PDB file of C-alpha atoms in Angstrom:
ATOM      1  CA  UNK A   3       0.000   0.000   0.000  1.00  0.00           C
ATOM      2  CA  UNK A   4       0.962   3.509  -0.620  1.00  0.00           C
ATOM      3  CA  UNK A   5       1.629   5.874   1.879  1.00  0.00           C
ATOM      4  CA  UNK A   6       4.002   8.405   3.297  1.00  0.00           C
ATOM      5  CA  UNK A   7       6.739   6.701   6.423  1.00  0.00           C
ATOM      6  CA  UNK A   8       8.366   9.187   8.873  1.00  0.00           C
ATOM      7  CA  UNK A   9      10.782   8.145  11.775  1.00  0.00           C
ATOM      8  CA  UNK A  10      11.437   7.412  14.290  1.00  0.00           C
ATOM      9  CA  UNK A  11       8.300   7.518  16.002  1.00  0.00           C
ATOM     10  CA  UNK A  12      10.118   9.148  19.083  1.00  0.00           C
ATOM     11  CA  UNK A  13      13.578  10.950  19.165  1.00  0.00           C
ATOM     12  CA  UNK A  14      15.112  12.166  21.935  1.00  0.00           C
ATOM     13  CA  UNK A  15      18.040  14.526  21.454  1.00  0.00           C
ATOM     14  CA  UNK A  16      20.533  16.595  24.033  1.00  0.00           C
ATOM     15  CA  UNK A  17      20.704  19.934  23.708  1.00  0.00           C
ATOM     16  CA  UNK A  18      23.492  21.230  21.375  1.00  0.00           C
ATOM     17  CA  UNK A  19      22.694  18.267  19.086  1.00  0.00           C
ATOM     18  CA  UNK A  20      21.619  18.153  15.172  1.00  0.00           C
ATOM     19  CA  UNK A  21      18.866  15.117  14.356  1.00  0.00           C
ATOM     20  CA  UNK A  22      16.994  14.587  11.341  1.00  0.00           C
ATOM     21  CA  UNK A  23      14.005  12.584  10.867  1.00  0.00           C
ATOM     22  CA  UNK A  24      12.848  10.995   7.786  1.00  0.00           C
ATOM     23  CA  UNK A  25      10.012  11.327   5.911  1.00  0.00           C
ATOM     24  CA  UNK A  26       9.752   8.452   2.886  1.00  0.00           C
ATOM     25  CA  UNK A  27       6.795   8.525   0.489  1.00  0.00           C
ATOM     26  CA  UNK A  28       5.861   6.053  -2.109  1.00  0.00           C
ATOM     27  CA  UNK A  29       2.997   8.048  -3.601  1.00  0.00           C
ATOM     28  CA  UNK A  30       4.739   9.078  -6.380  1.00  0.00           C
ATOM     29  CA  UNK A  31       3.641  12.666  -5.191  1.00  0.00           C
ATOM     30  CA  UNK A  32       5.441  15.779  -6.415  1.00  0.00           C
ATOM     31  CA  UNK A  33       5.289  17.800  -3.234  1.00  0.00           C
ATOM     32  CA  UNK A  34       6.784  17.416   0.217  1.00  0.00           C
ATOM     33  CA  UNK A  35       5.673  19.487   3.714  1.00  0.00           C
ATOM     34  CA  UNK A  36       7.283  19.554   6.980  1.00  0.00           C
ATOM     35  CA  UNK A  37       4.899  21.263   9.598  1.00  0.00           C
ATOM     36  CA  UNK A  38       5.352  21.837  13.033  1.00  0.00           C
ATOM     37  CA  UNK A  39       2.819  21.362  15.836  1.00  0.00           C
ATOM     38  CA  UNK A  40       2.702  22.210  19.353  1.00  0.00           C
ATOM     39  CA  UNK A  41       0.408  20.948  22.373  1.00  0.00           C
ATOM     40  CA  UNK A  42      -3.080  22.120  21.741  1.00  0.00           C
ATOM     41  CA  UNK A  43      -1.545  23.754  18.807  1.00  0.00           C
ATOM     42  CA  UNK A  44      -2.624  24.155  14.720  1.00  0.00           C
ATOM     43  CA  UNK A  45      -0.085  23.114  12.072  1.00  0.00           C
ATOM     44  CA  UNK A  46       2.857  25.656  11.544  1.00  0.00           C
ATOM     45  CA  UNK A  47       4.781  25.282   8.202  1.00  0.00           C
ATOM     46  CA  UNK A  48       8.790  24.785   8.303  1.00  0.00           C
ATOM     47  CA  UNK A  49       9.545  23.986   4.590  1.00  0.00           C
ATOM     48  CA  UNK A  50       8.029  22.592   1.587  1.00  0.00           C
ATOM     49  CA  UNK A  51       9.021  21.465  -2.048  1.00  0.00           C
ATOM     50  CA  UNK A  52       7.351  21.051  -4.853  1.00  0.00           C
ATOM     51  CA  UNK A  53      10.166  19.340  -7.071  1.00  0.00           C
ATOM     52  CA  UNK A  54      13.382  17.345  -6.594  1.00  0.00           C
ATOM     53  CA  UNK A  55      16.394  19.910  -6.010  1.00  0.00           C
ATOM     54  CA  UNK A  56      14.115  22.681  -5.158  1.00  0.00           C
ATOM     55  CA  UNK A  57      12.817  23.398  -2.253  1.00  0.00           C
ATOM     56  CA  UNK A  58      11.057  26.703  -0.105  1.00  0.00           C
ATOM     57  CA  UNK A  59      11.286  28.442   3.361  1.00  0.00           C
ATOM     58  CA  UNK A  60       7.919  28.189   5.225  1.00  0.00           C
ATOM     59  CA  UNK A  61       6.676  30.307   7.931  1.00  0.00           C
ATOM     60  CA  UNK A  62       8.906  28.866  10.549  1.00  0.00           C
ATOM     61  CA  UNK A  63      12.602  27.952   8.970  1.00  0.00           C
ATOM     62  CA  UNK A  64      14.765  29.097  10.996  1.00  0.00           C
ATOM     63  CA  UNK A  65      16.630  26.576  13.374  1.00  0.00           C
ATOM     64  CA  UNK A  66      15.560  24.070  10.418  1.00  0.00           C
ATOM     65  CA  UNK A  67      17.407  22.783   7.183  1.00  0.00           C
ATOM     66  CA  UNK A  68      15.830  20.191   4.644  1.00  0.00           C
ATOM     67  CA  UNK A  69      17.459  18.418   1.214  1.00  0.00           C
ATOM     68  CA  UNK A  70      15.132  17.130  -1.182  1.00  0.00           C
ATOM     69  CA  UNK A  71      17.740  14.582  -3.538  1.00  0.00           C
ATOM     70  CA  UNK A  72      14.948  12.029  -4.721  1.00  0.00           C
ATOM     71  CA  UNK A  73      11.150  12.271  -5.241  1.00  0.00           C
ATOM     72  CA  UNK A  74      10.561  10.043  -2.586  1.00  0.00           C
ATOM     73  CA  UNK A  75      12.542  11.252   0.688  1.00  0.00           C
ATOM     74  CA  UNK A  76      12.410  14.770   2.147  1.00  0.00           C
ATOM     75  CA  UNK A  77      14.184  14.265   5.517  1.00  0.00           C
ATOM     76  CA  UNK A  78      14.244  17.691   8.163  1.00  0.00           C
ATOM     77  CA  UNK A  79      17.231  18.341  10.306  1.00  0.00           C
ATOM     78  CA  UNK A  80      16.819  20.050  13.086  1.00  0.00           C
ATOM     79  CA  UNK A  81      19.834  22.150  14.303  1.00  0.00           C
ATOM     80  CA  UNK A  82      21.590  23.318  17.662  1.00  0.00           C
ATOM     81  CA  UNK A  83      20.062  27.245  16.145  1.00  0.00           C
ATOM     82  CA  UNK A  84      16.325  25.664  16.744  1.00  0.00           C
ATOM     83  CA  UNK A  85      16.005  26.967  20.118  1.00  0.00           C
ATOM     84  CA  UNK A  86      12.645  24.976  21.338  1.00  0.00           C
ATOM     85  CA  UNK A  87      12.971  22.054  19.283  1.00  0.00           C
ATOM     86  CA  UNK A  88      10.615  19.885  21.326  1.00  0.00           C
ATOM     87  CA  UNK A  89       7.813  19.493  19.412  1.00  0.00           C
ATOM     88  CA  UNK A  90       5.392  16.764  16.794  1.00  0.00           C
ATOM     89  CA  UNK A  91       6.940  16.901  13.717  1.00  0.00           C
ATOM     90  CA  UNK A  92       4.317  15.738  10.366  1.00  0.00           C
ATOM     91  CA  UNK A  93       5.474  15.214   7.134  1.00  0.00           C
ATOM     92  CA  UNK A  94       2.931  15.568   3.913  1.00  0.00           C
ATOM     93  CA  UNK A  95       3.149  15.234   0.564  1.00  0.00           C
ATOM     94  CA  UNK A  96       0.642  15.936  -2.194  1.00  0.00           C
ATOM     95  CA  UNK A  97      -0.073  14.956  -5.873  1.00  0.00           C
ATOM     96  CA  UNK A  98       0.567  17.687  -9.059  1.00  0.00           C
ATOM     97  CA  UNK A  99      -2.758  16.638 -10.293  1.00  0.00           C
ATOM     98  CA  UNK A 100      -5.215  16.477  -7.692  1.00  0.00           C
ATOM     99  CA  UNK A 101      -5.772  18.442  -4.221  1.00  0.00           C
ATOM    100  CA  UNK A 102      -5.471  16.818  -0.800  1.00  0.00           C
ATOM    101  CA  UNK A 103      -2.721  15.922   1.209  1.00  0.00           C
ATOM    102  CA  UNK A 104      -1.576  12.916   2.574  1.00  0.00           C
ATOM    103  CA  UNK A 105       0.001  12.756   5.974  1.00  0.00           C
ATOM    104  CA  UNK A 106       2.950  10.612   8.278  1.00  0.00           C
ATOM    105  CA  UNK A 107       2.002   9.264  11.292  1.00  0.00           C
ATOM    106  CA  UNK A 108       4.717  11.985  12.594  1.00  0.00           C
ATOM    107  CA  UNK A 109       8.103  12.418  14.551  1.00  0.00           C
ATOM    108  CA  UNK A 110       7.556  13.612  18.522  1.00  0.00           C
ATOM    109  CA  UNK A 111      11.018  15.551  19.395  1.00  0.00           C
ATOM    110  CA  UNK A 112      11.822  16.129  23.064  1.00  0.00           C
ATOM    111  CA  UNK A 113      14.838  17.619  24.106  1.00  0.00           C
ATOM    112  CA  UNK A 114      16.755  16.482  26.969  1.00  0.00           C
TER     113      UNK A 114
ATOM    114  CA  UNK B   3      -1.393  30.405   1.103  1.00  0.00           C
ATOM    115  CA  UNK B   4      -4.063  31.185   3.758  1.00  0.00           C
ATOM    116  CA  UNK B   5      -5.381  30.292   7.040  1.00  0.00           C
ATOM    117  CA  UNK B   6      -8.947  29.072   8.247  1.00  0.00           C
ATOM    118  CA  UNK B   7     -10.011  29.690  11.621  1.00  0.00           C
ATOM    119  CA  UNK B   8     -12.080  27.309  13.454  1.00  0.00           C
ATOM    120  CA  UNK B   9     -14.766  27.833  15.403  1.00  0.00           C
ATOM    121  CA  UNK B  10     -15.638  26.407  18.844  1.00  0.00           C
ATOM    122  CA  UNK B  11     -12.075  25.734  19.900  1.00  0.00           C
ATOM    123  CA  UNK B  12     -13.729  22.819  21.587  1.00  0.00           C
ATOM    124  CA  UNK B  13     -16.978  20.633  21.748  1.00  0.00           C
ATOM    125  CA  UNK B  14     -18.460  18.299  24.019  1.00  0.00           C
ATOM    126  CA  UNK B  15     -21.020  15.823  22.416  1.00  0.00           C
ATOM    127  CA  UNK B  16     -23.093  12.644  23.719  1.00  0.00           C
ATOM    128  CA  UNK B  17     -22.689  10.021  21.564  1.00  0.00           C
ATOM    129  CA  UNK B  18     -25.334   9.928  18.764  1.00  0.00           C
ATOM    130  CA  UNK B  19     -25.858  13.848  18.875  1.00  0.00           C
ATOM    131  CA  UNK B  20     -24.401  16.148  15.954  1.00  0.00           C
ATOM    132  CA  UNK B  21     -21.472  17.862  15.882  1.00  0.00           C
ATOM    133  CA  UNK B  22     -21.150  21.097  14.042  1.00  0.00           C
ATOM    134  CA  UNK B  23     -17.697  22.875  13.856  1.00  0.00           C
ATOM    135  CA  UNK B  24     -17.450  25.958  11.731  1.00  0.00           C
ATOM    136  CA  UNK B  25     -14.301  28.133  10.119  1.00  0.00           C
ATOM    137  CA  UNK B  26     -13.600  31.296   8.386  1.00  0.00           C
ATOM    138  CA  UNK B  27     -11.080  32.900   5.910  1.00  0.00           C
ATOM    139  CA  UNK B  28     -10.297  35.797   4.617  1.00  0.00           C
ATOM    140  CA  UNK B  29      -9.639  35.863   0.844  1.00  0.00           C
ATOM    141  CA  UNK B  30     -10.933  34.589  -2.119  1.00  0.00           C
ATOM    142  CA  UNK B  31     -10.348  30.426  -2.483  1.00  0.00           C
ATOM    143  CA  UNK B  32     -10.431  27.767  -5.109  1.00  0.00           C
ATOM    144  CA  UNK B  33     -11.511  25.063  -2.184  1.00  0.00           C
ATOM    145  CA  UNK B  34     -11.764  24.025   0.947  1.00  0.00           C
ATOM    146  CA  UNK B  35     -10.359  21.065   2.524  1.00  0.00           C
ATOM    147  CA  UNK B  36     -11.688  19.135   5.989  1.00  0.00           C
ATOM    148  CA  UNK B  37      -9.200  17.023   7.897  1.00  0.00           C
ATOM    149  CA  UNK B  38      -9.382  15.441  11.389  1.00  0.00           C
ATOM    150  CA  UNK B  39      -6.224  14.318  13.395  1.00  0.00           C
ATOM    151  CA  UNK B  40      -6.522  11.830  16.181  1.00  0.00           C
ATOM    152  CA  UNK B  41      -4.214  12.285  19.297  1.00  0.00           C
ATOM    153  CA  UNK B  42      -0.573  12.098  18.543  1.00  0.00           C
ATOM    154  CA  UNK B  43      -1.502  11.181  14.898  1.00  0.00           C
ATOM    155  CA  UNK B  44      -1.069  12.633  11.355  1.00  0.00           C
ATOM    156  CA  UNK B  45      -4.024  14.324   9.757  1.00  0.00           C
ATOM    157  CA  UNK B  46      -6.603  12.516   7.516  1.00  0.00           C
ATOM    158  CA  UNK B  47      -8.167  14.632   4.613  1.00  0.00           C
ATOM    159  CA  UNK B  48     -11.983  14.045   5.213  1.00  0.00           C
ATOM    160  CA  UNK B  49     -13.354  16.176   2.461  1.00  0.00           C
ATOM    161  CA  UNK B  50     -13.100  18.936  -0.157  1.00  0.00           C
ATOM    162  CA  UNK B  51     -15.658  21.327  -1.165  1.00  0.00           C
ATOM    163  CA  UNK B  52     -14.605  23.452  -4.582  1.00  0.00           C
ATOM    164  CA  UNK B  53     -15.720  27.520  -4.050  1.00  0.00           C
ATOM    165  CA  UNK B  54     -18.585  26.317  -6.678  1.00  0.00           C
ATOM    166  CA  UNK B  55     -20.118  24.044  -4.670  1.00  0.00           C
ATOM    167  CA  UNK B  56     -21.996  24.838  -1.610  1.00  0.00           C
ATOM    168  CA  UNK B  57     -23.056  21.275  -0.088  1.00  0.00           C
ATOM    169  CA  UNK B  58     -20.951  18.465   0.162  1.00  0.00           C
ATOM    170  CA  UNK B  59     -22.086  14.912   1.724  1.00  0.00           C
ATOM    171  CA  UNK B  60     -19.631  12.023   2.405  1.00  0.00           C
ATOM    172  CA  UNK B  61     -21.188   9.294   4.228  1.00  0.00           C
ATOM    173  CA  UNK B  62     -21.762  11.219   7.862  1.00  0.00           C
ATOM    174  CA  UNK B  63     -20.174  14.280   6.982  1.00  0.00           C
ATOM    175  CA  UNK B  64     -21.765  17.468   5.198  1.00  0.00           C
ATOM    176  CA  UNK B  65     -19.682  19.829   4.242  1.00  0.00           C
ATOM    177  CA  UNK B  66     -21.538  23.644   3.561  1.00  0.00           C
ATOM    178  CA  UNK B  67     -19.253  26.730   1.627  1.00  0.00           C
ATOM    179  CA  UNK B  68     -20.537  30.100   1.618  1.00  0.00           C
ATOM    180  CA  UNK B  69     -18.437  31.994  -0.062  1.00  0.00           C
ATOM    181  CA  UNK B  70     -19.699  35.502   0.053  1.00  0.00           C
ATOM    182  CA  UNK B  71     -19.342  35.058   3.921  1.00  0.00           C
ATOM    183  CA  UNK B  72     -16.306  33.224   3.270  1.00  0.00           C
ATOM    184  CA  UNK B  73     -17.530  30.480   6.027  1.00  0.00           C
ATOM    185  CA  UNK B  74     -17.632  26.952   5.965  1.00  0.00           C
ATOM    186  CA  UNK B  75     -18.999  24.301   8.381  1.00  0.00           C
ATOM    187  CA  UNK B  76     -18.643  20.808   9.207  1.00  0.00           C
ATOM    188  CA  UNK B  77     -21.397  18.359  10.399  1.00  0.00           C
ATOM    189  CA  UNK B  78     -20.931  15.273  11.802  1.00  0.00           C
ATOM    190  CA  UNK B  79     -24.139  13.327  11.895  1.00  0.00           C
ATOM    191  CA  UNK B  80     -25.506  10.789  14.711  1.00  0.00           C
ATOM    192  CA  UNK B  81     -21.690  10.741  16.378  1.00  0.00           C
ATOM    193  CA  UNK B  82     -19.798   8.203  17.413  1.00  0.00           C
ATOM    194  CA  UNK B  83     -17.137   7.704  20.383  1.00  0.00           C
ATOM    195  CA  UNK B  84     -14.573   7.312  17.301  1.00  0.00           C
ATOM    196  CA  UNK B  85     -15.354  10.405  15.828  1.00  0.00           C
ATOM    197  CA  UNK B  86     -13.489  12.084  18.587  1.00  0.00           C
ATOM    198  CA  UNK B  87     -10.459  14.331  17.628  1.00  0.00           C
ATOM    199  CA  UNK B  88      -9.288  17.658  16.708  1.00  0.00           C
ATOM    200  CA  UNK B  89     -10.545  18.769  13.084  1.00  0.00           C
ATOM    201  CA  UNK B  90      -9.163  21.416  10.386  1.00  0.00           C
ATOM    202  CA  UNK B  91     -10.119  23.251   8.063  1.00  0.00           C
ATOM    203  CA  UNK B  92      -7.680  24.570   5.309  1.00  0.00           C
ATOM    204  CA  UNK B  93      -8.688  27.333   2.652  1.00  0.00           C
ATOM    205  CA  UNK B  94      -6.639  26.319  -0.543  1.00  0.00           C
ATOM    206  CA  UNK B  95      -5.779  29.010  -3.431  1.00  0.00           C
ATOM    207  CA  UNK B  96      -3.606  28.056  -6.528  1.00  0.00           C
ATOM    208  CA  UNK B  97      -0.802  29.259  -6.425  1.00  0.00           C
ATOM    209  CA  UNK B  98       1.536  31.017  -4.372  1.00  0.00           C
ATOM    210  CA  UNK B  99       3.796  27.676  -3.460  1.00  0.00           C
ATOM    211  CA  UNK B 100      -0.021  25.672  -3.024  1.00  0.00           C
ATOM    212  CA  UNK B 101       0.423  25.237   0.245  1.00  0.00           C
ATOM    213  CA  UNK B 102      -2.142  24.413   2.998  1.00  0.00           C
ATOM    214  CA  UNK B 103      -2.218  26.836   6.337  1.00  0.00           C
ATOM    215  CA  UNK B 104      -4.009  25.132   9.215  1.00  0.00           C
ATOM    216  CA  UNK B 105      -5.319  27.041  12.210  1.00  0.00           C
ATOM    217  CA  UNK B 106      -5.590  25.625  15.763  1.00  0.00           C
ATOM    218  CA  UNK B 107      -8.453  23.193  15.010  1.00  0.00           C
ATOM    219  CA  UNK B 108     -11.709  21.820  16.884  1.00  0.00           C
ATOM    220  CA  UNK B 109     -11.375  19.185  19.353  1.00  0.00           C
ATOM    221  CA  UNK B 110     -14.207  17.407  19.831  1.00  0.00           C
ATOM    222  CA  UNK B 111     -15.021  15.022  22.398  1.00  0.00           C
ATOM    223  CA  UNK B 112     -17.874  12.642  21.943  1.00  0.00           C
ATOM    224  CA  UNK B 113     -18.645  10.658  25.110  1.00  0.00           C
ATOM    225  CA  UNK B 114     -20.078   7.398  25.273  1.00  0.00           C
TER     226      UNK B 114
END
């Protein structure tokens, strides 16, 4: 079945520390989202892409740095600069051709 | 990209009862999506309504778009314990990256 994979499911990092999760689709979808969401919180956007090798600051980059090599993979590191890190992490992706998007299970970050 | 607001924050149901949640936005929009997340969990599109349409109905969900109010609302029909979660609206306009802005959501709580 088709669907988009993050992980880990949990990640625990130490202050000071880079980690990047990973966020696998095999949707054949053209466009990849990291969002950001905090307790009791909406979605905030961190990046997206909408081709391989290209790839867009969203409302909340900073702290945050993405790659986007292959169609399928759009992993998110999170750097030592991201100053409250601890957060659920969702990945998305969406098709050229229709609307909708489809989402990861998602990444929960706590720093330690 | 654009965000809709959603109206109650939260809702508190008996099982069997409707739910209604509501949201607003500001500009002019090519659809509007529905999605519901489910505690620590990525979101699940429920539903799109194009800005020509103004009733939508997908098994117990009815979607209504007015778009000279630029309001939409969600109804759940004859609830269910499993219907509990936090629900989103997102206002979608082509172009400008595509992306999808999601405000801080309804949680509802249907009780058994």
């Amino acid at each position: 079945d088709g669907g988009i994979t993050q992980s880990p499911k949990y990640l625990f990092r130490k202050e000071g520390q880079n980690v990047t999760l990973s966020c696998e689709q095999n949707l054949n979808h053209d466009a990849m989202y990291w969002y950001r969401q905090d307790p009791g919180q909406g979605l905030r956007l961190i990046y997206y892409s909408q081709i391989v090798n290209d790839f867009q600051k969203g409302d909340i980059a900073e702290g945050y740095s993405v790659s986007r090599e292959k169609k399928e993979s759009f992993p998110l590191t999170v750097t030592s600069a991201q100053k409250n890190p601890t957060a659920f992490y969702l990945c998305a992706s969406s098709p050229r051709d229709r609307y909708g998007y489809t989402f990861g299970s998602g990444t929960r970050l706590t720093v330690v | 990209s654009q965000q809709g607001e959603e109206d109650p924050q939260a809702l508190s149901i008996q099982e069997g009862e409707n739910a209604t949640m509501n949201c607003s936005y500001k500009t002019s929009i090519n659809n509007l999506q529905w999605y519901r997340q489910n505690s620590g969990r990525g979101l699940v599109h429920l539903i799109l309504i194009r800005s020509n349409e103004r009733e939508k109905h997908s098994g117990r969900l009815r979607v209504t778009l007015d778009t000279s109010k630029k309001s939409s609302s969600l109804l759940i029909t004859a609830s269910r314990a499993a219907d509990t979660a936090s629900y989103f609206c997102a206002p979608f306009v082509v172009g400008a990256g595509n992306m999808l802005t999601f405000g801080g959501g309804t949680r509802l709580m249907v009780k058994p």
